[in-house]
PDB file of C-alpha atoms in Angstrom:
ATOM      1  CA  MET V  25       0.000   0.000   0.000  1.00  0.00           C
ATOM      2  CA  LYS V  26       1.353   3.403  -1.012  1.00  0.00           C
ATOM      3  CA  LYS V  27       1.767   6.038   1.675  1.00  0.00           C
ATOM      4  CA  ALA V  28       1.053   9.723   1.030  1.00  0.00           C
ATOM      5  CA  LEU V  29       1.767  12.719   3.232  1.00  0.00           C
ATOM      6  CA  ILE V  30      -0.349  15.878   2.821  1.00  0.00           C
ATOM      7  CA  THR V  31       0.508  19.176   4.497  1.00  0.00           C
ATOM      8  CA  GLY V  32      -2.509  21.417   4.989  1.00  0.00           C
ATOM      9  CA  VAL V  33      -4.960  18.511   4.918  1.00  0.00           C
ATOM     10  CA  THR V  34      -7.706  20.494   6.677  1.00  0.00           C
ATOM     11  CA  GLY V  35      -7.873  23.039   3.845  1.00  0.00           C
ATOM     12  CA  GLN V  36     -10.003  22.921   0.726  1.00  0.00           C
ATOM     13  CA  ASP V  37      -7.424  21.189  -1.480  1.00  0.00           C
ATOM     14  CA  GLY V  38      -6.121  18.949   1.275  1.00  0.00           C
ATOM     15  CA  SER V  39      -9.550  17.520   2.011  1.00  0.00           C
ATOM     16  CA  TYR V  40     -10.351  16.755  -1.625  1.00  0.00           C
ATOM     17  CA  LEU V  41      -6.886  15.268  -2.153  1.00  0.00           C
ATOM     18  CA  ALA V  42      -7.188  13.056   0.936  1.00  0.00           C
ATOM     19  CA  GLU V  43     -10.509  11.723  -0.369  1.00  0.00           C
ATOM     20  CA  LEU V  44      -9.004  10.992  -3.772  1.00  0.00           C
ATOM     21  CA  LEU V  45      -5.993   9.140  -2.386  1.00  0.00           C
ATOM     22  CA  LEU V  46      -8.070   7.105   0.074  1.00  0.00           C
ATOM     23  CA  ASP V  47     -10.330   6.050  -2.805  1.00  0.00           C
ATOM     24  CA  LYS V  48      -7.213   4.893  -4.645  1.00  0.00           C
ATOM     25  CA  GLY V  49      -6.162   2.727  -1.696  1.00  0.00           C
ATOM     26  CA  TYR V  50      -3.433   4.916  -0.200  1.00  0.00           C
ATOM     27  CA  ASP V  51      -2.455   5.123   3.434  1.00  0.00           C
ATOM     28  CA  VAL V  52      -2.885   8.883   3.968  1.00  0.00           C
ATOM     29  CA  TYR V  53      -1.109  10.948   6.606  1.00  0.00           C
ATOM     30  CA  GLY V  54      -2.665  14.384   6.903  1.00  0.00           C
ATOM     31  CA  LEU V  55      -0.811  17.166   8.687  1.00  0.00           C
ATOM     32  CA  LYS V  56      -2.435  20.144  10.401  1.00  0.00           C
ATOM     33  CA  ARG V  57      -1.273  23.048  12.536  1.00  0.00           C
ATOM     34  CA  ARG V  58      -2.095  23.075  16.225  1.00  0.00           C
ATOM     35  CA  SER V  59      -4.739  25.671  17.087  1.00  0.00           C
ATOM     36  CA  SER V  60      -7.266  26.362  19.844  1.00  0.00           C
ATOM     37  CA  SER V  61     -10.048  24.995  17.624  1.00  0.00           C
ATOM     38  CA  PHE V  62     -10.119  21.667  15.819  1.00  0.00           C
ATOM     39  CA  ASN V  63     -10.796  23.192  12.389  1.00  0.00           C
ATOM     40  CA  THR V  64     -11.404  19.757  10.878  1.00  0.00           C
ATOM     41  CA  THR V  65     -14.886  20.196   9.400  1.00  0.00           C
ATOM     42  CA  ARG V  66     -13.657  19.508   5.861  1.00  0.00           C
ATOM     43  CA  ILE V  67     -12.235  16.113   6.831  1.00  0.00           C
ATOM     44  CA  ASP V  68     -14.556  14.976   9.633  1.00  0.00           C
ATOM     45  CA  HIS V  69     -16.253  12.547   7.256  1.00  0.00           C
ATOM     46  CA  ILE V  70     -13.047  10.559   6.642  1.00  0.00           C
ATOM     47  CA  PHE V  71     -11.963  10.159  10.276  1.00  0.00           C
ATOM     48  CA  GLY V  72     -13.532   6.719  10.344  1.00  0.00           C
ATOM     49  CA  ASN V  73     -11.299   5.484   7.540  1.00  0.00           C
ATOM     50  CA  SER V  74      -8.600   3.259   9.039  1.00  0.00           C
ATOM     51  CA  ASN V  75      -6.173   4.384   6.334  1.00  0.00           C
ATOM     52  CA  PHE V  76      -6.388   8.045   7.337  1.00  0.00           C
ATOM     53  CA  HIS V  77      -4.063   9.414  10.026  1.00  0.00           C
ATOM     54  CA  LEU V  78      -4.184  13.017  11.280  1.00  0.00           C
ATOM     55  CA  LYS V  79      -1.032  14.465  12.845  1.00  0.00           C
ATOM     56  CA  TYR V  80       0.063  17.866  14.154  1.00  0.00           C
ATOM     57  CA  HIS V  81       2.751  19.643  12.192  1.00  0.00           C
ATOM     58  CA  ASP V  82       4.093  23.113  11.453  1.00  0.00           C
ATOM     59  CA  LEU V  83       6.172  24.143   8.451  1.00  0.00           C
ATOM     60  CA  ASN V  84       8.237  26.343  10.770  1.00  0.00           C
ATOM     61  CA  ASP V  85       9.271  23.376  12.941  1.00  0.00           C
ATOM     62  CA  THR V  86      12.269  21.764  11.255  1.00  0.00           C
ATOM     63  CA  SER V  87      12.791  18.983  13.791  1.00  0.00           C
ATOM     64  CA  SER V  88       9.210  17.720  13.548  1.00  0.00           C
ATOM     65  CA  MET V  89       9.494  17.734   9.769  1.00  0.00           C
ATOM     66  CA  TRP V  90      12.530  15.460   9.804  1.00  0.00           C
ATOM     67  CA  GLU V  91      10.958  13.196  12.407  1.00  0.00           C
ATOM     68  CA  MET V  92       7.712  12.949  10.434  1.00  0.00           C
ATOM     69  CA  LEU V  93       9.471  11.932   7.236  1.00  0.00           C
ATOM     70  CA  MET V  94      11.687   9.407   9.029  1.00  0.00           C
ATOM     71  CA  ASP V  95       8.686   7.801  10.737  1.00  0.00           C
ATOM     72  CA  ILE V  96       6.339   7.696   7.759  1.00  0.00           C
ATOM     73  CA  ARG V  97       8.730   7.275   4.803  1.00  0.00           C
ATOM     74  CA  PRO V  98       6.008   8.368   2.362  1.00  0.00           C
ATOM     75  CA  ASP V  99       5.940   7.363  -1.283  1.00  0.00           C
ATOM     76  CA  GLU V 100       4.375  10.700  -2.190  1.00  0.00           C
ATOM     77  CA  ILE V 101       4.512  14.118  -0.491  1.00  0.00           C
ATOM     78  CA  TYR V 102       1.981  16.855  -1.268  1.00  0.00           C
ATOM     79  CA  ASN V 103       3.006  20.263   0.078  1.00  0.00           C
ATOM     80  CA  ILE V 104      -0.122  22.402  -0.090  1.00  0.00           C
ATOM     81  CA  ALA V 105      -0.095  24.133   3.322  1.00  0.00           C
ATOM     82  CA  ALA V 106       0.089  27.936   3.207  1.00  0.00           C
ATOM     83  CA  GLN V 107      -1.329  31.234   4.324  1.00  0.00           C
ATOM     84  CA  SER V 108      -3.160  31.389   1.015  1.00  0.00           C
ATOM     85  CA  HIS V 109      -5.239  34.565   1.167  1.00  0.00           C
ATOM     86  CA  VAL V 110      -3.639  37.080  -1.209  1.00  0.00           C
ATOM     87  CA  ARG V 111      -5.163  40.230   0.329  1.00  0.00           C
ATOM     88  CA  VAL V 112      -4.237  39.100   3.855  1.00  0.00           C
ATOM     89  CA  SER V 113      -0.622  38.573   2.755  1.00  0.00           C
ATOM     90  CA  PHE V 114      -0.253  42.365   2.535  1.00  0.00           C
ATOM     91  CA  ASP V 115      -1.242  42.587   6.214  1.00  0.00           C
ATOM     92  CA  ILE V 116       0.941  39.719   7.482  1.00  0.00           C
ATOM     93  CA  PRO V 117       3.751  39.513   4.909  1.00  0.00           C
ATOM     94  CA  GLU V 118       6.430  38.013   7.162  1.00  0.00           C
ATOM     95  CA  HIS V 119       4.216  35.153   8.310  1.00  0.00           C
ATOM     96  CA  THR V 120       3.079  34.511   4.717  1.00  0.00           C
ATOM     97  CA  VAL V 121       6.590  34.457   3.285  1.00  0.00           C
ATOM     98  CA  ASP V 122       8.046  32.405   6.120  1.00  0.00           C
ATOM     99  CA  SER V 123       5.375  29.710   5.919  1.00  0.00           C
ATOM    100  CA  ILE V 124       5.499  29.412   2.121  1.00  0.00           C
ATOM    101  CA  ALA V 125       9.077  30.204   1.103  1.00  0.00           C
ATOM    102  CA  MET V 126      11.056  29.090   4.139  1.00  0.00           C
ATOM    103  CA  GLY V 127       8.565  26.345   4.953  1.00  0.00           C
ATOM    104  CA  THR V 128       9.111  24.816   1.513  1.00  0.00           C
ATOM    105  CA  LEU V 129      12.886  25.156   1.878  1.00  0.00           C
ATOM    106  CA  ARG V 130      12.833  23.371   5.231  1.00  0.00           C
ATOM    107  CA  MET V 131      10.709  20.601   3.805  1.00  0.00           C
ATOM    108  CA  MET V 132      12.862  20.171   0.699  1.00  0.00           C
ATOM    109  CA  ASN V 133      16.046  19.906   2.791  1.00  0.00           C
ATOM    110  CA  ALA V 134      14.466  17.193   4.926  1.00  0.00           C
ATOM    111  CA  TYR V 135      13.023  15.410   1.881  1.00  0.00           C
ATOM    112  CA  LYS V 136      16.300  15.239  -0.034  1.00  0.00           C
ATOM    113  CA  LYS V 137      18.093  13.739   2.970  1.00  0.00           C
ATOM    114  CA  VAL V 138      15.479  11.453   4.511  1.00  0.00           C
ATOM    115  CA  CYS V 139      13.484  10.064   1.579  1.00  0.00           C
ATOM    116  CA  PRO V 140      14.880  11.293  -1.761  1.00  0.00           C
ATOM    117  CA  GLU V 141      13.220   8.353  -3.519  1.00  0.00           C
ATOM    118  CA  SER V 142       9.789   9.815  -2.697  1.00  0.00           C
ATOM    119  CA  ARG V 143       7.815  11.899  -5.193  1.00  0.00           C
ATOM    120  CA  PHE V 144       7.072  15.503  -4.239  1.00  0.00           C
ATOM    121  CA  TYR V 145       4.276  17.870  -5.267  1.00  0.00           C
ATOM    122  CA  GLN V 146       4.545  21.615  -4.681  1.00  0.00           C
ATOM    123  CA  ALA V 147       1.504  23.899  -4.804  1.00  0.00           C
ATOM    124  CA  SER V 148       2.497  26.809  -7.016  1.00  0.00           C
ATOM    125  CA  SER V 149       0.000  29.502  -7.960  1.00  0.00           C
ATOM    126  CA  SER V 150      -1.299  31.507 -10.901  1.00  0.00           C
ATOM    127  CA  GLU V 151      -0.736  34.587  -8.710  1.00  0.00           C
ATOM    128  CA  MET V 152       2.953  34.231  -9.631  1.00  0.00           C
ATOM    129  CA  PHE V 153       2.129  35.718 -13.059  1.00  0.00           C
ATOM    130  CA  GLY V 154       0.837  38.839 -11.318  1.00  0.00           C
ATOM    131  CA  ASP V 155       0.191  41.808 -13.589  1.00  0.00           C
ATOM    132  CA  ASN V 156       1.978  40.351 -16.618  1.00  0.00           C
ATOM    133  CA  PRO V 157      -0.176  41.522 -19.577  1.00  0.00           C
ATOM    134  CA  ASN V 158       0.949  38.716 -21.913  1.00  0.00           C
ATOM    135  CA  TYR V 159      -1.761  36.135 -21.285  1.00  0.00           C
ATOM    136  CA  PRO V 160      -2.782  33.336 -21.555  1.00  0.00           C
ATOM    137  CA  PHE V 161      -0.085  32.030 -19.235  1.00  0.00           C
ATOM    138  CA  ASN V 162       1.760  28.763 -19.683  1.00  0.00           C
ATOM    139  CA  GLU V 163       4.737  27.106 -17.991  1.00  0.00           C
ATOM    140  CA  GLU V 164       7.207  29.420 -19.765  1.00  0.00           C
ATOM    141  CA  SER V 165       5.434  32.735 -19.116  1.00  0.00           C
ATOM    142  CA  THR V 166       7.288  35.455 -17.215  1.00  0.00           C
ATOM    143  CA  LEU V 167       6.536  35.595 -13.503  1.00  0.00           C
ATOM    144  CA  MET V 168       5.656  39.094 -12.249  1.00  0.00           C
ATOM    145  CA  PRO V 169       4.317  38.607  -8.693  1.00  0.00           C
ATOM    146  CA  ALA V 170       2.144  41.375  -7.281  1.00  0.00           C
ATOM    147  CA  SER V 171       1.724  40.432  -3.601  1.00  0.00           C
ATOM    148  CA  PRO V 172       3.814  39.027  -0.744  1.00  0.00           C
ATOM    149  CA  TYR V 173       1.917  35.746  -1.240  1.00  0.00           C
ATOM    150  CA  ALA V 174       2.849  35.613  -4.925  1.00  0.00           C
ATOM    151  CA  CYS V 175       6.479  36.561  -4.251  1.00  0.00           C
ATOM    152  CA  SER V 176       6.845  33.719  -1.761  1.00  0.00           C
ATOM    153  CA  LYS V 177       5.249  31.284  -4.214  1.00  0.00           C
ATOM    154  CA  VAL V 178       7.785  32.309  -6.863  1.00  0.00           C
ATOM    155  CA  PHE V 179      10.630  31.532  -4.454  1.00  0.00           C
ATOM    156  CA  ALA V 180       9.168  28.113  -3.638  1.00  0.00           C
ATOM    157  CA  HIS V 181       8.462  27.375  -7.314  1.00  0.00           C
ATOM    158  CA  ASN V 182      12.028  28.175  -8.357  1.00  0.00           C
ATOM    159  CA  LEU V 183      13.367  26.207  -5.406  1.00  0.00           C
ATOM    160  CA  ILE V 184      11.560  23.067  -6.587  1.00  0.00           C
ATOM    161  CA  ARG V 185      13.099  23.366 -10.033  1.00  0.00           C
ATOM    162  CA  ASN V 186      16.537  24.033  -8.531  1.00  0.00           C
ATOM    163  CA  TYR V 187      16.415  21.035  -6.173  1.00  0.00           C
ATOM    164  CA  ARG V 188      14.935  18.812  -8.872  1.00  0.00           C
ATOM    165  CA  THR V 189      17.913  19.516 -11.114  1.00  0.00           C
ATOM    166  CA  SER V 190      20.607  19.690  -8.437  1.00  0.00           C
ATOM    167  CA  TYR V 191      19.651  16.552  -6.475  1.00  0.00           C
ATOM    168  CA  ASN V 192      17.806  14.490  -9.112  1.00  0.00           C
ATOM    169  CA  LEU V 193      14.537  14.559  -7.170  1.00  0.00           C
ATOM    170  CA  HIS V 194      11.109  13.661  -8.531  1.00  0.00           C
ATOM    171  CA  ALA V 195       9.633  17.043  -7.565  1.00  0.00           C
ATOM    172  CA  SER V 196       6.886  18.709  -9.594  1.00  0.00           C
ATOM    173  CA  SER V 197       4.987  21.967  -9.278  1.00  0.00           C
ATOM    174  CA  GLY V 198       1.367  22.518 -10.172  1.00  0.00           C
ATOM    175  CA  ILE V 199       0.686  26.108 -11.221  1.00  0.00           C
ATOM    176  CA  LEU V 200      -2.961  26.066 -10.241  1.00  0.00           C
ATOM    177  CA  PHE V 201      -5.279  28.837 -11.311  1.00  0.00           C
ATOM    178  CA  ASN V 202      -8.212  29.797  -9.079  1.00  0.00           C
ATOM    179  CA  HIS V 203     -10.073  26.704  -7.957  1.00  0.00           C
ATOM    180  CA  GLU V 204     -13.193  26.916  -5.834  1.00  0.00           C
ATOM    181  CA  SER V 205     -15.707  24.617  -4.157  1.00  0.00           C
ATOM    182  CA  PRO V 206     -18.283  24.482  -1.362  1.00  0.00           C
ATOM    183  CA  ARG V 207     -15.282  23.942   0.937  1.00  0.00           C
ATOM    184  CA  ARG V 208     -13.675  27.266   0.041  1.00  0.00           C
ATOM    185  CA  GLY V 209     -13.041  29.506   3.044  1.00  0.00           C
ATOM    186  CA  GLU V 210     -15.697  32.167   3.591  1.00  0.00           C
ATOM    187  CA  THR V 211     -13.142  34.994   3.382  1.00  0.00           C
ATOM    188  CA  PHE V 212     -12.448  34.196  -0.296  1.00  0.00           C
ATOM    189  CA  VAL V 213     -14.556  36.221  -2.724  1.00  0.00           C
ATOM    190  CA  THR V 214     -16.382  33.316  -4.395  1.00  0.00           C
ATOM    191  CA  ARG V 215     -17.584  31.774  -1.133  1.00  0.00           C
ATOM    192  CA  LYS V 216     -18.273  35.227   0.290  1.00  0.00           C
ATOM    193  CA  ILE V 217     -20.615  35.800  -2.657  1.00  0.00           C
ATOM    194  CA  THR V 218     -22.415  32.450  -2.479  1.00  0.00           C
ATOM    195  CA  MET V 219     -22.898  32.618   1.284  1.00  0.00           C
ATOM    196  CA  ALA V 220     -24.167  36.202   1.092  1.00  0.00           C
ATOM    197  CA  ALA V 221     -26.618  35.288  -1.678  1.00  0.00           C
ATOM    198  CA  VAL V 222     -28.063  32.532   0.498  1.00  0.00           C
ATOM    199  CA  LYS V 223     -28.292  34.723   3.597  1.00  0.00           C
ATOM    200  CA  ILE V 224     -29.957  37.536   1.648  1.00  0.00           C
ATOM    201  CA  LYS V 225     -32.390  35.040   0.149  1.00  0.00           C
ATOM    202  CA  LEU V 226     -33.242  33.764   3.637  1.00  0.00           C
ATOM    203  CA  GLY V 227     -33.529  37.247   5.123  1.00  0.00           C
ATOM    204  CA  LEU V 228     -30.424  36.860   7.269  1.00  0.00           C
ATOM    205  CA  GLN V 229     -28.291  39.577   5.603  1.00  0.00           C
ATOM    206  CA  ASP V 230     -28.982  42.952   3.983  1.00  0.00           C
ATOM    207  CA  LYS V 231     -25.780  43.908   2.185  1.00  0.00           C
ATOM    208  CA  LEU V 232     -22.725  42.351   0.549  1.00  0.00           C
ATOM    209  CA  PHE V 233     -19.544  44.431   0.514  1.00  0.00           C
ATOM    210  CA  LEU V 234     -16.991  43.660  -2.215  1.00  0.00           C
ATOM    211  CA  GLY V 235     -13.822  45.163  -3.673  1.00  0.00           C
ATOM    212  CA  ASN V 236     -12.697  45.063  -7.294  1.00  0.00           C
ATOM    213  CA  LEU V 237     -15.488  43.572  -9.427  1.00  0.00           C
ATOM    214  CA  GLU V 238     -13.550  43.885 -12.682  1.00  0.00           C
ATOM    215  CA  ALA V 239     -10.708  41.507 -11.810  1.00  0.00           C
ATOM    216  CA  LYS V 240     -10.885  38.454 -14.082  1.00  0.00           C
ATOM    217  CA  ARG V 241      -9.924  34.948 -13.035  1.00  0.00           C
ATOM    218  CA  ASP V 242      -9.711  31.472 -14.548  1.00  0.00           C
ATOM    219  CA  TRP V 243     -12.021  29.601 -12.155  1.00  0.00           C
ATOM    220  CA  GLY V 244     -12.267  25.817 -11.862  1.00  0.00           C
ATOM    221  CA  PHE V 245     -13.441  23.199  -9.368  1.00  0.00           C
ATOM    222  CA  ALA V 246     -10.977  22.140  -6.654  1.00  0.00           C
ATOM    223  CA  GLY V 247     -12.119  18.516  -6.874  1.00  0.00           C
ATOM    224  CA  ASP V 248     -10.941  18.416 -10.501  1.00  0.00           C
ATOM    225  CA  TYR V 249      -7.636  20.101  -9.714  1.00  0.00           C
ATOM    226  CA  VAL V 250      -6.458  17.672  -7.019  1.00  0.00           C
ATOM    227  CA  GLU V 251      -6.658  14.898  -9.604  1.00  0.00           C
ATOM    228  CA  ALA V 252      -4.063  16.825 -11.620  1.00  0.00           C
ATOM    229  CA  MET V 253      -1.811  16.921  -8.534  1.00  0.00           C
ATOM    230  CA  TRP V 254      -1.931  13.151  -8.283  1.00  0.00           C
ATOM    231  CA  LEU V 255      -1.361  12.663 -12.014  1.00  0.00           C
ATOM    232  CA  MET V 256       1.847  14.720 -11.862  1.00  0.00           C
ATOM    233  CA  LEU V 257       3.393  12.286  -9.400  1.00  0.00           C
ATOM    234  CA  GLN V 258       2.466   9.295 -11.554  1.00  0.00           C
ATOM    235  CA  GLN V 259       4.623  10.499 -14.450  1.00  0.00           C
ATOM    236  CA  GLU V 260       8.023   8.961 -15.159  1.00  0.00           C
ATOM    237  CA  LYS V 261       9.678  12.378 -15.176  1.00  0.00           C
ATOM    238  CA  PRO V 262       8.919  15.332 -12.856  1.00  0.00           C
ATOM    239  CA  ASP V 263       7.874  18.628 -14.401  1.00  0.00           C
ATOM    240  CA  ASP V 264       5.785  21.763 -13.917  1.00  0.00           C
ATOM    241  CA  TYR V 265       2.226  22.108 -15.200  1.00  0.00           C
ATOM    242  CA  VAL V 266      -0.345  24.878 -15.536  1.00  0.00           C
ATOM    243  CA  ILE V 267      -3.717  23.640 -14.295  1.00  0.00           C
ATOM    244  CA  ALA V 268      -6.572  25.818 -15.537  1.00  0.00           C
ATOM    245  CA  THR V 269      -9.805  25.825 -17.534  1.00  0.00           C
ATOM    246  CA  GLY V 270      -8.604  28.155 -20.285  1.00  0.00           C
ATOM    247  CA  GLU V 271     -11.588  30.474 -19.676  1.00  0.00           C
ATOM    248  CA  THR V 272     -11.782  33.659 -17.640  1.00  0.00           C
ATOM    249  CA  TYR V 273     -14.651  35.469 -15.897  1.00  0.00           C
ATOM    250  CA  SER V 274     -14.764  38.647 -13.845  1.00  0.00           C
ATOM    251  CA  VAL V 275     -15.764  38.818 -10.195  1.00  0.00           C
ATOM    252  CA  LYS V 276     -18.886  40.640 -11.394  1.00  0.00           C
ATOM    253  CA  GLN V 277     -19.742  37.744 -13.721  1.00  0.00           C
ATOM    254  CA  PHE V 278     -19.401  35.305 -10.834  1.00  0.00           C
ATOM    255  CA  LEU V 279     -21.579  37.599  -8.715  1.00  0.00           C
ATOM    256  CA  ASP V 280     -24.219  37.895 -11.456  1.00  0.00           C
ATOM    257  CA  CYS V 281     -24.248  34.142 -12.057  1.00  0.00           C
ATOM    258  CA  VAL V 282     -24.795  33.308  -8.380  1.00  0.00           C
ATOM    259  CA  PHE V 283     -27.382  36.043  -7.765  1.00  0.00           C
ATOM    260  CA  SER V 284     -29.249  35.104 -10.923  1.00  0.00           C
ATOM    261  CA  TYR V 285     -29.448  31.532  -9.728  1.00  0.00           C
ATOM    262  CA  ALA V 286     -30.733  32.832  -6.362  1.00  0.00           C
ATOM    263  CA  GLY V 287     -33.314  35.032  -8.071  1.00  0.00           C
ATOM    264  CA  LEU V 288     -31.758  38.234  -6.708  1.00  0.00           C
ATOM    265  CA  ASN V 289     -30.730  41.552  -8.264  1.00  0.00           C
ATOM    266  CA  PRO V 290     -27.137  42.296  -7.130  1.00  0.00           C
ATOM    267  CA  ASP V 291     -27.619  46.031  -7.724  1.00  0.00           C
ATOM    268  CA  LYS V 292     -29.984  46.117  -4.741  1.00  0.00           C
ATOM    269  CA  PHE V 293     -27.671  44.387  -2.296  1.00  0.00           C
ATOM    270  CA  VAL V 294     -24.011  44.873  -3.310  1.00  0.00           C
ATOM    271  CA  GLU V 295     -21.837  47.834  -2.318  1.00  0.00           C
ATOM    272  CA  ILE V 296     -18.194  48.511  -3.125  1.00  0.00           C
ATOM    273  CA  ASP V 297     -15.829  48.925  -0.164  1.00  0.00           C
ATOM    274  CA  PRO V 298     -12.448  50.505  -1.112  1.00  0.00           C
ATOM    275  CA  ARG V 299     -10.839  48.806   1.891  1.00  0.00           C
ATOM    276  CA  LEU V 300     -11.246  45.464   0.130  1.00  0.00           C
ATOM    277  CA  PHE V 301      -9.061  46.438  -2.834  1.00  0.00           C
ATOM    278  CA  ARG V 302      -5.511  45.091  -2.912  1.00  0.00           C
ATOM    279  CA  PRO V 303      -2.608  47.591  -2.733  1.00  0.00           C
ATOM    280  CA  GLN V 304      -1.517  46.191  -6.108  1.00  0.00           C
ATOM    281  CA  GLU V 305      -4.221  44.599  -8.236  1.00  0.00           C
ATOM    282  CA  VAL V 306      -3.872  41.635 -10.575  1.00  0.00           C
ATOM    283  CA  PRO V 307      -6.356  42.486 -13.331  1.00  0.00           C
ATOM    284  CA  TYR V 308      -6.403  39.355 -15.487  1.00  0.00           C
ATOM    285  CA  LEU V 309      -5.465  35.707 -15.010  1.00  0.00           C
ATOM    286  CA  LEU V 310      -6.003  33.195 -17.814  1.00  0.00           C
ATOM    287  CA  GLY V 311      -4.225  29.852 -17.975  1.00  0.00           C
ATOM    288  CA  ASP V 312      -3.176  27.698 -20.917  1.00  0.00           C
ATOM    289  CA  PRO V 313      -3.530  24.041 -19.766  1.00  0.00           C
ATOM    290  CA  THR V 314      -2.359  22.551 -23.092  1.00  0.00           C
ATOM    291  CA  LYS V 315       0.600  20.737 -21.546  1.00  0.00           C
ATOM    292  CA  ALA V 316      -1.484  19.189 -18.759  1.00  0.00           C
ATOM    293  CA  LYS V 317      -4.071  18.013 -21.266  1.00  0.00           C
ATOM    294  CA  LYS V 318      -1.427  16.475 -23.516  1.00  0.00           C
ATOM    295  CA  VAL V 319       0.949  14.917 -20.966  1.00  0.00           C
ATOM    296  CA  LEU V 320      -1.329  14.185 -18.013  1.00  0.00           C
ATOM    297  CA  ASN V 321      -4.462  13.542 -20.078  1.00  0.00           C
ATOM    298  CA  TRP V 322      -6.224  15.880 -17.644  1.00  0.00           C
ATOM    299  CA  GLU V 323      -9.344  17.905 -18.389  1.00  0.00           C
ATOM    300  CA  PRO V 324     -11.469  20.061 -16.074  1.00  0.00           C
ATOM    301  CA  LYS V 325     -14.955  18.599 -15.734  1.00  0.00           C
ATOM    302  CA  VAL V 326     -17.002  21.229 -13.875  1.00  0.00           C
ATOM    303  CA  LYS V 327     -17.973  24.316 -15.905  1.00  0.00           C
ATOM    304  CA  PHE V 328     -18.207  27.863 -14.564  1.00  0.00           C
ATOM    305  CA  GLU V 329     -22.009  27.968 -14.303  1.00  0.00           C
ATOM    306  CA  GLU V 330     -22.062  24.530 -12.635  1.00  0.00           C
ATOM    307  CA  LEU V 331     -19.528  25.736 -10.074  1.00  0.00           C
ATOM    308  CA  CYS V 332     -21.665  28.774  -9.205  1.00  0.00           C
ATOM    309  CA  GLU V 333     -24.740  26.589  -8.775  1.00  0.00           C
ATOM    310  CA  MET V 334     -22.873  23.935  -6.774  1.00  0.00           C
ATOM    311  CA  MET V 335     -21.523  26.452  -4.281  1.00  0.00           C
ATOM    312  CA  PHE V 336     -24.817  28.306  -3.871  1.00  0.00           C
ATOM    313  CA  ARG V 337     -26.814  25.099  -3.436  1.00  0.00           C
ATOM    314  CA  SER V 338     -24.332  23.761  -0.861  1.00  0.00           C
ATOM    315  CA  ASP V 339     -24.489  26.946   1.230  1.00  0.00           C
ATOM    316  CA  TYR V 340     -28.286  26.991   0.994  1.00  0.00           C
ATOM    317  CA  GLU V 341     -28.556  23.407   2.252  1.00  0.00           C
ATOM    318  CA  PHE V 342     -25.999  24.105   4.984  1.00  0.00           C
ATOM    319  CA  LEU V 343     -27.887  27.082   6.401  1.00  0.00           C
ATOM    320  CA  ARG V 344     -31.200  25.207   6.319  1.00  0.00           C
ATOM    321  CA  ALA V 345     -29.777  22.024   7.820  1.00  0.00           C
ATOM    322  CA  ASP V 346     -31.257  22.622  11.279  1.00  0.00           C
ATOM    323  CA  GLY V 347     -34.764  22.896   9.827  1.00  0.00           C
ATOM    324  CA  THR V 348     -35.603  26.234  11.499  1.00  0.00           C
ATOM    325  CA  LEU V 349     -35.470  28.367   8.324  1.00  0.00           C
ATOM    326  CA  GLN V 350     -38.279  28.450   5.794  1.00  0.00           C
ATOM    327  CA  ASP V 351     -37.554  27.070   2.331  1.00  0.00           C
ATOM    328  CA  VAL V 352     -37.630  30.076  -0.003  1.00  0.00           C
ATOM    329  CA  TRP V 353     -35.964  28.584  -3.082  1.00  0.00           C
TER     330      TRP V 353
END
C-alpha cells in the first residue's frame, strides 16, 4: 500500500486530495497546525477510515518535519499548506513568506536527505504571473508577482526546479489557477458571494460588501484540480504544469451568475468597499492548460455555471440544515 503525506490537509485542497488518495487505496497521513479549535470540518467525514491518520505539524518546525518523514517514509509528499489569502498577505507579509518560502525550503532539505526516492508535489500559484499583460499564461510565461503571497510562491516554485535539477529529485509543481468549491473559506470572494446570496435570500443579511469587481480569473473546481496533482506524481519524469480551464470570468460575472441563480438583483444588495481592494491589483489571469491536457491527459470537468450553482446550493442546504429556516428557493 502506497503512503502519502499531505501538508494542509484540513484546507479545501487537502480535504479533496485526501478523499481521492483514500479512494485509490493509499495510506494517507494528513498534517495540520495546532490551534485552539479543531478546524477539521472539511475532513470529519473521513476520520472513520482506518487508512487516514491526522497528525500535528508546522512548516516552521524543522525537527518535527525530519521526524515525520523518518517515521512515515512516504511514497508521495503533497506540500499544499500555506497562508493562502492574497489580500491578507499584505497585512501579514512576514508570516506569509516564512510559511510558504522558508517552509518549503525546510521541507525540501528534509526530503532530499530522509526520503529522496519519494515523489514531491509543490503547490504553485497563478498569482505568480501577477500583472503580466501577456496572457494566456503557460509554464514558460514570465513571472511578475504582485503580492507578498505571490512573491513567496515564486521563491518556492524556483526552489523546486533548482532542487529537482541539483539533487535528481522527482519534484513537480502545479501552477494552479483559481479553484473553488463548497469547501472554500468564507473569506475568499467566491464563497463570500455564495454565502451572502443565500443569507440575503433567507432574510439573514442585507448587504454584501466587495472590492474590485472587474478583476478576471480562470475559475475551476478544486475537486478536478487535485486529480491533476496526483497525475503529476504518476509520471516517469517530474515537471511543472499549468492547471486551468482556459476560460476567464470577472468577479462581477461570478456575482451575477450566483445572484441570478438565487433570483436576486445584485444592484440592490451589493456595495463597493475601497478597503477590500488590494494595494496592487492583478487584473487578469487566464491559464493555458495545453501541456497538462497532452501529458497528463487531464481535463477540467465542472464548468463555470455549474460551479456557481454547486456552491450556492451547498451553502443553501448548509444554512437550512437545522430545519428552522423556511424554504424560499
